[in-house]
Short mmCIF file of C-alpha atoms and ligand atoms in Angstrom, two decimals:
data_model
loop_
_atom_site.label_atom_id
_atom_site.label_comp_id
_atom_site.label_asym_id
_atom_site.label_seq_id
_atom_site.Cartn_x
_atom_site.Cartn_y
_atom_site.Cartn_z
CA UNK A 205 118.78 189.34 71.82
CA UNK A 206 115.01 189.38 72.39
CA UNK A 207 113.28 186.65 74.36
CA UNK A 208 111.36 185.59 71.25
CA UNK A 209 114.60 185.11 69.29
CA UNK A 210 116.11 182.91 72.02
CA UNK A 211 113.55 180.17 71.34
CA UNK A 212 115.09 179.73 67.91
CA UNK A 213 118.74 180.26 68.85
CA UNK A 214 120.93 177.26 68.05
CA UNK A 215 122.58 177.55 71.47
CA UNK A 216 119.23 176.79 73.08
CA UNK A 217 119.04 173.60 71.02
CA UNK A 218 122.51 172.68 72.35
CA UNK A 219 121.42 173.34 75.94
CA UNK A 220 118.27 171.27 75.42
CA UNK A 221 120.42 168.49 74.00
CA UNK A 222 122.22 168.22 77.34
CA UNK A 223 119.10 168.73 79.47
CA UNK A 224 116.63 166.42 77.73
CA UNK A 225 118.14 162.98 78.46
CA UNK A 226 117.90 163.65 82.21
CA UNK A 227 114.18 164.26 82.21
CA UNK A 228 112.04 161.51 83.77
CA UNK A 229 109.62 161.75 80.84
CA UNK A 230 112.25 161.40 78.11
CA UNK A 231 111.54 158.08 76.41
CA UNK A 232 114.67 157.97 74.23
CA UNK A 233 116.90 156.77 77.09
CA UNK A 234 119.18 153.97 75.95
CA UNK A 235 119.15 155.21 72.30
CA UNK A 236 122.13 157.50 71.68
CA UNK A 237 120.84 160.60 69.90
CA UNK A 238 122.56 162.64 67.21
CA UNK A 239 120.60 165.89 67.29
CA UNK A 240 117.97 167.84 69.18
CA UNK A 241 116.24 170.43 67.00
CA UNK A 242 113.56 172.97 67.91
CA UNK A 243 111.07 172.30 65.11
CA UNK A 244 108.22 174.45 66.39
CA UNK A 245 108.06 177.43 68.70
CA UNK A 246 104.65 178.91 69.51
CA UNK A 247 104.77 182.04 71.66
CA UNK A 248 101.61 182.04 73.79
CA UNK A 249 102.28 184.99 76.05
CA UNK A 250 104.31 188.19 76.09
CA UNK A 251 104.44 189.89 79.48
CA UNK A 252 104.84 193.68 79.81
CA UNK A 253 108.54 193.29 80.80
CA UNK A 254 109.32 191.49 77.52
CA UNK A 255 109.31 187.99 79.05
CA UNK A 256 107.91 185.35 76.76
CA UNK A 257 106.09 182.03 77.20
CA UNK A 258 106.50 179.65 74.29
CA UNK A 259 105.59 176.07 73.57
CA UNK A 260 108.56 174.38 71.94
CA UNK A 261 108.48 171.12 70.06
CA UNK A 262 111.81 169.30 69.91
CA UNK A 263 112.69 166.65 67.41
CA UNK A 264 115.24 164.09 68.54
CA UNK A 265 117.18 162.13 65.91
CA UNK A 266 118.91 158.92 66.85
CA UNK A 267 122.18 157.26 65.92
CA UNK A 268 120.32 154.05 65.08
CA UNK A 269 118.53 156.01 62.30
CA UNK A 270 115.21 154.74 63.66
CA UNK A 271 112.15 156.97 63.87
CA UNK A 272 112.75 160.43 65.34
CA UNK A 273 110.81 161.37 68.51
CA UNK A 274 109.03 164.65 69.26
CA UNK A 275 108.75 166.24 72.70
CA UNK A 276 106.87 169.23 74.04
CA UNK A 277 108.71 171.70 76.28
CA UNK A 278 106.71 174.77 77.35
CA UNK A 279 109.32 177.39 78.29
CA UNK A 280 109.49 180.78 79.88
CA UNK A 281 112.22 183.22 78.79
CA UNK A 282 113.06 186.13 81.09
CA UNK A 283 115.84 188.52 81.92
CA UNK A 284 116.14 187.07 85.44
CA UNK A 285 114.89 183.99 87.18
CA UNK A 286 112.15 184.62 89.77
CA UNK A 287 112.92 182.62 92.96
CA UNK A 288 110.09 180.08 92.75
CA UNK A 289 111.12 179.22 89.19
CA UNK A 290 114.78 178.52 89.97
CA UNK A 291 114.35 174.70 90.10
CA UNK A 292 113.00 174.81 86.54
CA UNK A 293 116.05 176.36 84.86
CA UNK A 294 117.01 174.88 81.49
CA UNK A 295 119.67 177.29 80.21
CA UNK A 296 121.18 180.75 80.63
CA UNK A 297 122.02 182.43 77.31
CA UNK A 298 123.58 185.90 77.23
CA UNK A 299 121.33 188.00 79.44
CA UNK A 300 118.29 185.73 79.30
CA UNK A 301 117.24 182.61 81.17
CA UNK A 302 115.14 179.79 79.74
CA UNK A 303 113.14 177.63 82.14
CA UNK A 304 110.18 175.31 82.24
CA UNK A 305 106.95 177.30 82.03
CA UNK A 306 105.17 174.61 84.06
CA UNK A 307 106.87 176.04 87.16
CA UNK A 308 105.76 179.64 86.48
CA UNK A 309 102.33 180.58 87.87
CA UNK A 310 102.08 183.65 85.62
CA UNK A 311 102.59 181.60 82.45
CA UNK A 312 100.33 178.77 83.59
CA UNK A 313 97.64 181.39 84.25
CA UNK A 314 98.13 182.76 80.71
CA UNK A 315 97.76 179.28 79.22
CA UNK A 316 94.65 178.50 81.23
CA UNK A 317 93.16 181.83 80.16
CA UNK A 318 93.74 180.90 76.51
CA UNK A 319 91.91 177.60 77.08
CA UNK A 320 89.00 179.14 79.00
CA UNK A 321 88.66 181.86 76.33
CA UNK A 322 89.05 179.40 73.41
CA UNK A 323 91.83 181.44 71.80
CA UNK A 324 94.28 180.41 69.10
CA UNK A 325 98.04 180.91 68.79
CA UNK A 326 98.81 179.55 65.39
CA UNK A 327 99.35 176.57 64.96
CA UNK A 328 97.84 175.83 68.40
CA UNK A 329 94.13 175.96 69.21
CA UNK A 330 92.70 176.16 72.74
CA UNK A 331 89.30 174.58 73.46
CA UNK A 332 87.06 174.91 76.50
CA UNK A 333 84.49 172.30 77.49
CA UNK A 334 83.24 174.58 80.26
CA UNK A 335 83.42 174.61 84.03
CA UNK A 336 86.05 177.35 84.41
CA UNK A 337 85.72 179.72 87.36
CA UNK A 338 85.66 183.46 86.71
CA UNK A 339 88.84 185.39 87.39
CA UNK A 340 92.50 184.33 87.28
CA UNK A 341 93.66 181.42 89.44
CA UNK A 342 95.50 182.16 92.67
CA UNK A 343 98.09 179.41 92.67
CA UNK A 344 99.60 176.65 90.60
CA UNK A 345 102.17 173.95 91.31
CA UNK A 346 103.69 171.19 89.22
CA UNK A 347 102.62 167.90 90.76
CA UNK A 348 106.22 166.79 91.11
CA UNK A 349 105.31 163.11 91.18
CA UNK A 350 106.76 160.19 89.23
CA UNK A 351 104.92 160.48 85.94
CA UNK A 352 105.29 160.06 82.20
CA UNK A 353 104.11 163.59 81.38
CA UNK A 354 104.00 166.80 83.43
CA UNK A 355 100.90 167.88 85.33
CA UNK A 356 100.30 171.22 87.01
CA UNK A 357 97.64 171.65 89.67
CA UNK A 358 95.85 174.99 89.57
CA UNK A 359 93.98 176.23 92.65
CA UNK A 360 93.42 172.60 93.71
CA UNK A 361 90.61 172.78 91.17
CA UNK A 362 92.13 171.87 87.79
CA UNK A 363 95.01 169.75 86.65
CA UNK A 364 96.70 170.77 83.40
CA UNK A 365 98.50 167.81 81.87
CA UNK A 366 101.18 168.60 79.28
CA UNK A 367 101.90 165.57 77.12
CA UNK A 368 105.64 165.31 76.74
CA UNK A 369 106.24 162.85 73.94
CA UNK A 370 104.04 163.98 71.07
CA UNK A 371 102.60 161.38 68.73
CA UNK A 372 100.53 162.36 65.69
CA UNK A 373 96.82 161.81 66.31
CA UNK A 374 94.26 162.71 68.96
CA UNK A 375 95.34 161.51 72.39
CA UNK A 376 92.80 159.09 73.94
CA UNK A 377 93.04 161.14 77.11
CA UNK A 378 91.19 163.83 75.18
CA UNK A 379 89.16 161.56 72.92
CA UNK A 380 87.63 159.26 75.55
CA UNK A 381 86.62 161.83 78.21
CA UNK A 382 85.28 164.07 75.39
CA UNK A 383 83.13 161.21 74.10
CA UNK A 384 81.92 160.47 77.63
CA UNK A 385 81.28 164.11 78.55
CA UNK A 386 77.50 163.74 78.64
CA UNK A 387 77.31 160.27 80.19
CA UNK A 388 80.37 159.88 82.44
CA UNK A 389 79.51 159.35 86.06
CA UNK A 390 81.51 159.79 89.23
CA UNK A 391 84.27 157.34 88.25
CA UNK A 392 86.22 159.75 85.98
CA UNK A 393 87.52 163.34 86.30
CA UNK A 394 85.58 165.98 84.31
CA UNK A 395 87.27 167.36 81.18
CA UNK A 396 87.47 171.18 81.06
CA UNK A 397 89.66 171.96 78.07
CA UNK A 398 92.42 171.06 75.64
CA UNK A 399 95.36 172.43 73.68
CA UNK A 400 95.62 170.96 70.19
CA UNK A 401 97.74 171.61 67.15
CA UNK A 402 99.48 170.02 64.21
CA UNK A 403 102.83 168.48 63.63
CA UNK A 404 104.02 167.39 60.20
CA UNK A 405 100.45 167.84 58.97
CA UNK A 406 98.84 165.58 61.59
CA UNK A 407 96.66 166.68 64.53
CA UNK A 408 98.42 166.49 67.89
CA UNK A 409 97.11 166.84 71.47
CA UNK A 410 99.45 169.04 73.50
CA UNK A 411 97.58 169.28 76.80
CA UNK A 412 94.29 168.64 78.57
CA UNK A 413 92.69 170.38 81.54
CA UNK A 414 90.71 168.19 83.94
CA UNK A 415 89.08 168.52 87.35
CA UNK A 416 91.58 168.00 90.12
CA UNK A 417 90.26 165.47 92.64
CA UNK A 418 91.60 167.27 95.68
CA UNK A 419 92.55 165.14 98.67
CA UNK A 420 92.19 161.89 96.73
CA UNK A 421 94.50 159.00 97.52
CA UNK A 422 95.75 156.85 94.68
CA UNK A 423 95.59 153.08 94.65
CA UNK A 424 99.37 152.69 94.71
CA UNK A 425 99.71 154.86 97.83
CA UNK A 426 96.88 152.97 99.49
CA UNK A 427 98.59 149.68 98.60
CA UNK A 428 101.89 150.94 100.07
CA UNK A 429 100.14 151.80 103.30
CA UNK A 430 98.43 148.42 103.42
CA UNK A 431 101.69 146.58 102.66
CA UNK A 432 103.36 148.45 105.48
CA UNK A 433 100.62 147.34 107.87
CA UNK A 434 100.87 143.79 106.53
CA UNK A 435 104.00 143.33 108.66
CA UNK A 436 102.21 143.95 111.95
CA UNK A 437 98.48 143.39 111.30
CA UNK A 438 98.48 140.94 108.38
CA UNK A 439 94.86 139.83 108.37
CA UNK A 440 93.23 143.21 108.74
CA UNK A 441 95.62 144.64 106.11
CA UNK A 442 94.64 141.88 103.66
CA UNK A 443 90.93 142.19 104.42
CA UNK A 444 90.77 145.97 104.24
CA UNK A 445 92.76 146.17 101.02
CA UNK A 446 90.60 143.46 99.44
CA UNK A 447 87.52 145.55 100.30
CA UNK A 448 89.07 148.50 98.42
CA UNK A 449 90.05 146.24 95.51
CA UNK A 450 86.42 145.08 95.31
CA UNK A 451 85.30 148.73 94.93
CA UNK A 452 88.05 149.32 92.34
CA UNK A 453 86.65 146.39 90.34
CA UNK A 454 83.18 147.94 90.46
CA UNK A 455 84.53 151.33 89.30
CA UNK A 456 86.48 149.82 86.39
CA UNK A 457 83.47 147.77 85.24
CA UNK A 458 81.26 150.88 85.43
CA UNK A 459 83.67 152.93 83.30
CA UNK A 460 83.93 150.03 80.84
CA UNK A 461 80.13 150.03 80.54
CA UNK A 462 80.17 153.81 79.94
CA UNK A 463 82.86 153.48 77.27
CA UNK A 464 80.95 150.66 75.57
CA UNK A 465 77.74 152.71 75.60
CA UNK A 466 79.46 155.84 74.31
CA UNK A 467 81.85 154.40 71.74
CA UNK A 468 80.38 151.02 70.83
CA UNK A 469 81.46 147.40 71.03
CA UNK A 470 82.78 144.85 68.55
CA UNK A 471 83.74 141.23 68.27
CA UNK A 472 87.14 139.78 67.47
CA UNK A 473 86.59 136.92 65.05
CA UNK A 474 89.25 134.37 64.04
CA UNK A 475 91.11 136.78 61.72
CA UNK A 476 91.22 139.58 64.31
CA UNK A 477 92.29 137.19 67.06
CA UNK A 478 95.13 136.03 64.83
CA UNK A 479 96.00 139.71 64.31
CA UNK A 480 96.00 140.32 68.08
CA UNK A 481 98.25 137.30 68.66
CA UNK A 482 100.60 138.59 65.95
CA UNK A 483 100.70 142.07 67.52
CA UNK A 484 101.53 140.60 70.92
CA UNK A 485 104.29 138.49 69.31
CA UNK A 486 105.70 141.50 67.45
CA UNK A 487 105.77 143.61 70.62
CA UNK A 488 107.46 140.70 72.39
CA UNK A 489 110.20 140.74 69.74
CA UNK A 490 110.71 144.49 70.19
CA UNK A 491 110.87 144.11 73.97
CA UNK A 492 113.35 141.23 73.69
CA UNK A 493 115.68 143.56 71.78
CA UNK A 494 115.56 146.07 74.66
CA UNK A 495 115.51 143.51 77.51
CA UNK A 496 117.75 140.55 76.63
CA UNK A 497 116.57 138.65 79.76
CA UNK A 498 113.12 138.37 78.19
CA UNK A 499 114.54 136.46 75.25
CA UNK A 500 115.13 133.47 77.58
CA UNK A 501 111.33 133.11 77.77
CA UNK A 502 110.54 134.05 74.20
CA UNK A 503 109.31 130.61 73.14
CA UNK A 504 106.95 130.17 76.10
CA UNK A 505 105.67 133.72 75.85
CA UNK A 506 105.05 133.37 72.12
CA UNK A 507 103.12 130.13 72.82
CA UNK A 508 100.87 131.91 75.33
CA UNK A 509 100.20 134.69 72.79
CA UNK A 510 99.54 132.13 70.03
CA UNK A 511 96.74 130.67 72.22
CA UNK A 512 94.80 133.88 71.55
CA UNK A 513 94.47 132.97 67.86
CA UNK A 514 92.78 129.69 68.86
CA UNK A 515 90.13 131.12 71.20
CA UNK A 516 86.77 129.55 70.40
CA UNK A 517 83.84 131.94 69.95
CA UNK A 518 85.89 135.13 69.55
CA UNK A 519 86.20 137.94 72.10
CA UNK A 520 84.15 141.08 72.73
CA UNK A 521 85.96 144.37 72.33
CA UNK A 522 85.44 148.04 73.10
CA UNK A 523 87.57 151.10 73.87
CA UNK A 524 89.34 150.55 77.17
CA UNK A 525 91.70 152.48 79.41
CA UNK A 526 94.73 150.72 77.95
CA UNK A 527 97.33 151.24 80.69
CA UNK A 528 95.46 150.57 83.90
CA UNK A 529 97.32 150.11 87.16
CA UNK A 530 96.92 151.04 90.81
CA UNK A 531 98.32 154.54 90.26
CA UNK A 532 95.52 155.25 87.77
CA UNK A 533 92.78 154.89 90.36
CA UNK A 534 92.10 157.70 92.79
CA UNK A 535 89.81 157.37 95.79
CA UNK A 536 87.99 160.61 96.45
CA UNK A 537 84.84 161.38 98.42
CA UNK A 538 82.71 159.93 95.58
CA UNK A 539 84.62 156.62 95.53
CA UNK A 540 87.21 155.32 93.04
CA UNK A 541 87.83 157.27 89.83
CA UNK A 542 89.96 156.27 86.82
CA UNK A 543 92.46 158.81 85.46
CA UNK A 544 95.01 158.92 82.64
CA UNK A 545 93.23 157.53 79.59
CA UNK A 546 96.20 158.12 77.29
CA UNK A 547 96.93 154.39 76.94
CA UNK A 548 100.48 153.03 76.69
CA UNK A 549 102.48 156.24 76.21
CA UNK A 550 105.03 154.61 73.89
CA UNK A 551 102.47 153.44 71.31
CA UNK A 552 101.41 155.42 68.25
CA UNK A 553 97.90 156.88 68.58
CA UNK A 554 96.41 154.61 65.91
CA UNK A 555 97.42 151.55 67.99
CA UNK A 556 96.08 153.12 71.17
CA UNK A 557 92.70 153.68 69.50
CA UNK A 558 92.27 149.98 68.69
CA UNK A 559 89.37 148.46 70.65
CA UNK A 560 90.42 145.68 73.01
CA UNK A 561 88.92 143.13 75.29
CA UNK A 562 88.16 144.75 78.66
CA UNK A 563 90.42 141.99 80.00
CA UNK A 564 93.34 144.13 78.93
CA UNK A 565 92.52 146.58 81.75
CA UNK A 566 91.67 143.77 84.17
CA UNK A 567 95.09 142.24 83.44
CA UNK A 568 96.69 145.64 84.13
CA UNK A 569 95.10 145.69 87.58
CA UNK A 570 95.94 142.07 88.39
CA UNK A 571 99.56 142.79 87.43
CA UNK A 572 99.49 145.87 89.63
CA UNK A 573 98.44 143.96 92.75
CA UNK A 574 101.35 141.58 92.09
CA UNK A 575 103.68 144.42 91.21
CA UNK A 576 102.97 146.16 94.51
CA UNK A 577 103.63 142.96 96.48
CA UNK A 578 106.84 142.18 94.54
CA UNK A 579 108.01 145.76 94.93
CA UNK A 580 107.59 145.43 98.72
CA UNK A 581 109.49 142.13 98.59
CA UNK A 582 112.32 143.70 96.57
CA UNK A 583 112.64 146.60 99.00
CA UNK A 584 112.58 144.26 102.02
CA UNK A 585 116.00 142.91 101.01
CA UNK A 586 117.24 139.40 101.81
CA UNK A 587 114.76 136.59 101.23
CA UNK A 588 112.22 135.96 103.99
CA UNK A 589 109.90 133.13 102.84
CA UNK A 590 107.20 133.86 105.45
CA UNK A 591 107.02 137.53 104.48
CA UNK A 592 106.99 136.62 100.78
CA UNK A 593 104.11 134.19 101.37
CA UNK A 594 102.12 136.92 103.15
CA UNK A 595 102.74 139.27 100.24
CA UNK A 596 101.49 136.67 97.77
CA UNK A 597 98.29 136.16 99.79
CA UNK A 598 97.79 139.94 99.88
CA UNK A 599 98.11 140.18 96.08
CA UNK A 600 95.90 137.13 95.42
CA UNK A 601 93.14 138.32 97.73
CA UNK A 602 93.26 141.77 96.13
CA UNK A 603 93.04 140.27 92.63
CA UNK A 604 90.15 137.97 93.58
CA UNK A 605 88.22 140.81 95.24
CA UNK A 606 88.81 143.04 92.21
CA UNK A 607 87.39 140.36 89.87
CA UNK A 608 84.38 139.82 92.15
CA UNK A 609 83.66 143.56 92.21
CA UNK A 610 84.04 143.68 88.43
CA UNK A 611 81.71 140.70 87.97
CA UNK A 612 79.07 142.30 90.21
CA UNK A 613 78.70 145.20 87.76
CA UNK A 614 79.60 143.57 84.42
CA UNK A 615 77.66 140.36 84.98
CA UNK A 616 80.65 138.15 84.04
CA UNK A 617 83.76 137.21 85.95
CA UNK A 618 87.06 138.05 84.21
CA UNK A 619 88.60 134.87 85.61
CA UNK A 620 86.22 132.87 83.39
CA UNK A 621 88.26 133.74 80.27
CA UNK A 622 91.44 132.03 81.24
CA UNK A 623 93.58 131.96 78.06
CA UNK A 624 92.81 135.56 77.05
CA UNK A 625 93.35 136.89 80.58
CA UNK A 626 96.63 134.97 80.82
CA UNK A 627 97.84 136.32 77.47
CA UNK A 628 96.95 139.89 78.43
CA UNK A 629 98.62 139.50 81.83
CA UNK A 630 101.83 138.18 80.26
CA UNK A 631 101.68 140.87 77.59
CA UNK A 632 101.46 143.51 80.32
CA UNK A 633 104.41 141.98 82.18
CA UNK A 634 106.46 142.10 78.96
CA UNK A 635 105.45 145.73 78.43
CA UNK A 636 106.48 146.52 82.02
CA UNK A 637 109.89 144.91 81.52
CA UNK A 638 110.40 147.08 78.44
CA UNK A 639 109.14 150.17 80.29
CA UNK A 640 111.25 149.60 83.39
CA UNK A 641 114.39 148.87 81.36
CA UNK A 642 113.96 152.29 79.77
CA UNK A 643 112.76 154.31 82.76
CA UNK A 644 113.50 152.55 86.07
CA UNK A 645 116.09 149.80 85.56
CA UNK A 646 116.22 149.12 89.33
CA UNK A 647 112.64 147.84 89.07
CA UNK A 648 113.30 145.54 86.10
CA UNK A 649 113.53 142.42 88.33
CA UNK A 650 109.85 142.90 89.25
CA UNK A 651 108.28 142.23 85.83
CA UNK A 652 110.97 139.65 84.99
CA UNK A 653 110.05 137.63 88.10
CA UNK A 654 106.39 137.96 87.13
CA UNK A 655 107.06 136.56 83.66
CA UNK A 656 108.81 133.55 85.18
CA UNK A 657 106.05 132.97 87.72
CA UNK A 658 103.19 133.39 85.27
CA UNK A 659 104.80 131.00 82.80
CA UNK A 660 105.23 128.42 85.54
CA UNK A 661 101.49 128.46 86.36
N1 ADP B 268 92.33 164.57 88.06
C1 ADP B 268 93.25 164.37 89.02
N2 ADP B 268 92.98 164.66 90.31
C2 ADP B 268 93.90 164.45 91.28
N3 ADP B 268 95.13 163.96 91.05
C3 ADP B 268 95.45 163.64 89.79
C4 ADP B 268 94.52 163.82 88.72
N4 ADP B 268 95.13 163.43 87.57
C5 ADP B 268 96.36 163.02 87.93
N5 ADP B 268 96.55 163.12 89.26
C6 ADP B 268 97.77 162.75 90.01
O1 ADP B 268 98.87 162.87 89.15
C7 ADP B 268 99.56 161.63 89.01
C8 ADP B 268 100.07 161.49 87.58
O2 ADP B 268 98.97 161.60 86.68
P1 ADP B 268 98.90 160.72 85.37
O3 ADP B 268 97.74 161.22 84.57
O4 ADP B 268 98.91 159.25 85.69
O5 ADP B 268 100.26 161.14 84.68
P2 ADP B 268 101.17 160.40 83.60
O6 ADP B 268 100.28 159.83 82.55
O7 ADP B 268 102.01 161.51 83.11
O8 ADP B 268 102.00 159.36 84.30
C9 ADP B 268 98.52 160.59 89.39
O9 ADP B 268 99.12 159.41 89.89
C10 ADP B 268 97.72 161.31 90.46
O10 ADP B 268 98.37 161.20 91.70
O1 LIG B 269 102.98 156.97 83.55
P1 LIG B 269 101.79 156.10 83.44
O2 LIG B 269 100.93 156.15 84.66
O3 LIG B 269 101.07 156.34 82.17
O4 LIG B 269 102.26 154.56 83.39
C1 LIG B 269 103.62 154.17 83.19
O5 LIG B 269 104.32 154.27 84.41
C2 LIG B 269 103.87 153.38 85.47
C3 LIG B 269 104.79 153.62 86.67
O6 LIG B 269 104.70 154.92 87.10
C4 LIG B 269 103.96 151.94 85.02
O7 LIG B 269 103.36 151.12 86.03
C5 LIG B 269 104.14 150.06 86.58
O8 LIG B 269 104.60 150.46 87.88
C6 LIG B 269 103.55 150.68 88.83
C7 LIG B 269 104.22 151.02 90.14
O9 LIG B 269 104.97 152.20 90.04
C8 LIG B 269 102.68 149.43 89.00
O10 LIG B 269 101.59 149.69 89.87
C9 LIG B 269 102.14 149.00 87.65
O11 LIG B 269 101.41 147.79 87.79
C10 LIG B 269 103.28 148.80 86.68
O12 LIG B 269 102.76 148.48 85.39
C11 LIG B 269 103.12 151.77 83.76
O13 LIG B 269 103.24 150.41 83.32
C12 LIG B 269 103.63 152.73 82.69
O14 LIG B 269 102.86 152.64 81.51
#
């Protein structure tokens, strides 16, 4: 059998069926599936020894007969597995092995070359926005971090992010940086290229290439370090983290201003506010089906969301990040930068493209300060009221400093819009409960405790 034929062999579909549910990025966990089908296979490279690189699209059908999901799996198919690629094995069929192309420097180099050269491999198109160095890259490595998609760092200069779950529509992670290309300052990573195609007649973003901010530390790692120090040097840990949170607030407000300037602003009037309240209530219902513990608070949560429909004077909107948290901020030599503009990865693209109040992102950050503190509390084991109190002060000081930094740039303090900020914060906590139930059930107590605490305030 040739390598090209393997991509379409039904035995590969069977192997993928067993492999897929174990992947961190697989979002169908908890929904028994009935079939995994390779619905698209786009060979992008054929090496002299007959090895092939191909971008597969899998369709997953579910027993509940709900909507099918599509996933991207770039694969390499070779006669033997080169040593560095061994951890990426998917299946061995006859005399050929199939593995994840993201672990293969040769195939990553081929893909990057297609982007830099703006080639096409029907139905995929490769676009360059410039900034590629001459000559092939010397090294590449999958990031290997906890993430929703799969990113590969090339020469510590680029990061190629392969979107795993494919939704029809242009991914905001391509759309927003592309719109900001001329105006974006130092608080975002430059966009170099993209891989786009079609699925069922709709445009789909397969991958983006961005500048890699080498040596940057992310906000979550910085928070972990600070929380560790909180045990021995509580006041300097609180003070120093608050100073960073202040700068994070400034960076987020600056990017918000750039997004507003590049993509415009709007106003939610009474009808749109009622629509927003209804969307929050609908998402609450969906999350209650996945996380039964949430249903205990359904009435109070619905009441907080209903408040949105009664906001006097409306609310300003614009395109926002959409899924902001500490892990989405990287501190490099030029200060804090925002990454990962794809929005909530489970939402359809049309919903992710809806303009929102910037408070949605602010709420994401405020939740993240609390999340980090509650995560530390959870890991610390048996209850220790003094330690818990310190953690709460740490989170509150971080949140206050963030809002002050934001206000310094935006000219308004997010804490001034109480009901909308509260609704967005609760909405984020509900989303987190849904997300954790699907991806990291051990962490589910964190957002559930937050829902209880926020409702009690
Ligand atoms: N441009 C970049 N420069 C440096 N590191 C990055 C960059 N983009 C992403 N990362 C690192 O990769 C991690 C995952 O990236 P992210 O875009 O959040 O992935 P996902 O959306 O799949 O969860 C980030 O937390 C960060 O550590
Ligand atoms: O993968 P993404 O970065 O797009 O975001 C998803 O995964 C995040 C976890 O990796 C999740 O964030 C939640 O956990 C964080 C700690 O790991 C915490 O800082 C965030 O506040 C919390 O929301 C995010 O919600 C999800 O969309």
